[in-house]
């Protein structure tokens, strides 16, 4: 048998595909109590899900056995968010059984696509931070790095967004309502998580002063596992999510008194902990419930980690040799005092030994420099909810500041900047400072971002700990973001360079010479056009609007936030509109501008920008002069499964944040990998994308990060641009007038004010002209399809660096000190 034949044979045997159809029918009966003759899609999706999962469990058990046998170091990736999207196609893709499964499903009378559409996206995250965590789990599993994701099983994920009368409306996302075939709930393995109470000092048998945490309120944590198959399906790791369960079902005393509602009160309150995901991205909400969620995750996870560790070790001294914990932003940073507490109060270690173990175990990733996203907790709140942790944090801080004072005698300003406790404006705990002090390594997520951490936000810490702050540029998994979401292009690439690119994305570089081959370019363009047609069908279904696949698909999909500057995009659209109205016969490159993204429910300005996009769309799309040349679509409810349809169909990717504000971006990588050209600022990973694809293959515009900083320092005057640029003035005036809101006078005035009267913090006015120039260059190039397609190929070809496999290997070697298991 040839190697290729063997490979083909392998998943067939491994995953018992011959019996798949029978298993689906069996699961219809045994799991769902349904008659398989009843051809309803949802139960069939479920039965298929169960049948696929069954096939992974053996592999998962084998993987766990390998970990124990090799006594290997394990990585724990702690994150309050994951964003896995749908699982079905991810499992089939990574198990390499998509075609086989398609056939089986068709024999049962369905198409795989229609069953796929039955699945709800898992609602466990907001945006890039959560999706990054999921890409990293995929890479860890595919690279055979022993790792686990730990998070929270929220019942309600981020809201479902719909648009009514141009406004965002939020509906709760009850994503688990109909059950989820991927979850393995382990109701018999419970951990107790404590809150409130007080810390009590006592003398132990040796007369030493010790502390215990007493009079607590307790909640149980139930683990729920979701399997994460690596590519090939042989190495299967796990995402363990915790659900809160009351420690008492209900108060019998209340019940017996006839207070039936009161009897449930305690249960409802404690189970609330994991009910909802906070729908904020880049903004912290100082709520007790949020801190509870954080500690709930951390406490349950560490009980699990130590349980597993102590199966094979007697002393905790070797913990850092067996366990690496990555803190995904500061959200789980309460883990640092928690591990100290466990080591000292429950395992009797002294401070120095415990601290040494702690700081060799943790590493922290920072994902933002926006001040509103940097977590601080009021000392009062933290001290009430977690009294023992508050004591420990004070002691960490005392010892830390002692060291700082020794190095910089008399520099009290520095001490107050670096202190874990912020004194001004009511005492608060600065979680980033705690995370830096308690970790051996801190990393930013793109070269520019890490540089800004070193020289700006964490400058004092960088001086104090010169080797601690480093960079690991983000990455994306090529399995989901090319192989799975873009079968047309994947097939073409595999024909051209063979199948190895899936696990070695640098292989794509072999496409470079093919950019000069006209037949290949034609095939490339055809794949893109097919994807655009698919998206057009989706848009028609979703918003009942026809879009023309022969126009340029110009796309901006990401969370709605002022720093991401969706407004700048709208300003370009309005300028194009004016151009056409002034000269209806002008030859312009036809575009379909699409925008998608959710705004946090309390973020007024971001929601107003959604409204503006929709009103501009209404005006533009109904104008006869404009018809066929410009169309604007806001696609509601951006989520992973929608991204999988949007990204493969993009011609142009808008990555236009104010320089210095987007830590990395990962959408930028996904679009480029799928052959879109980028228009962007030199921000986040755009800088490195430009380095990889070459300046001539990307449209860069606008102020650079240091120029933004200088402008802020020297006094920035947005009105100057308004006075000197009539085209800009016209656009800004139109937004401020009632042109786009004839029935709702003054509606968009706050947007006008933000640009003109409140300082234009995000510097749209300063970047407008160069953005317009870059857009003109885009339009001109699009008319030269040969050049455009060439550059499209060169973009994809040079994206090797942005595989999350590369990022994860950098973490593994440089931070976690683990090696992949031998296979
Ligand atoms: C986000 C950044 C993105 C980055 C992702 C993943 C937060 C706090 N940060 O630029 O805004 O790509 O993290 O690192 O959500």
CSV table of C-alpha atoms in Angstrom, one decimal, residues 7 82 111 115 128 163 271 322 468 574 677 751 760 800:
chain,number,residue,atom,x,y,z
A,7,UNK,CA,-3.1,7.8,5.0
A,82,UNK,CA,-13.0,31.0,24.5
A,111,UNK,CA,-26.5,17.5,3.1
A,115,UNK,CA,-26.8,19.8,9.4
A,128,UNK,CA,-10.3,38.4,19.6
A,163,UNK,CA,-31.0,45.3,13.7
A,271,UNK,CA,-25.8,29.4,40.3
A,322,UNK,CA,5.4,19.9,36.0
A,468,UNK,CA,10.5,39.8,31.9
A,574,UNK,CA,-20.0,59.2,2.3
A,677,UNK,CA,-5.6,42.8,0.4
A,751,UNK,CA,-20.7,61.9,16.4
A,760,UNK,CA,-11.4,63.6,18.3
A,800,UNK,CA,3.2,31.5,7.2
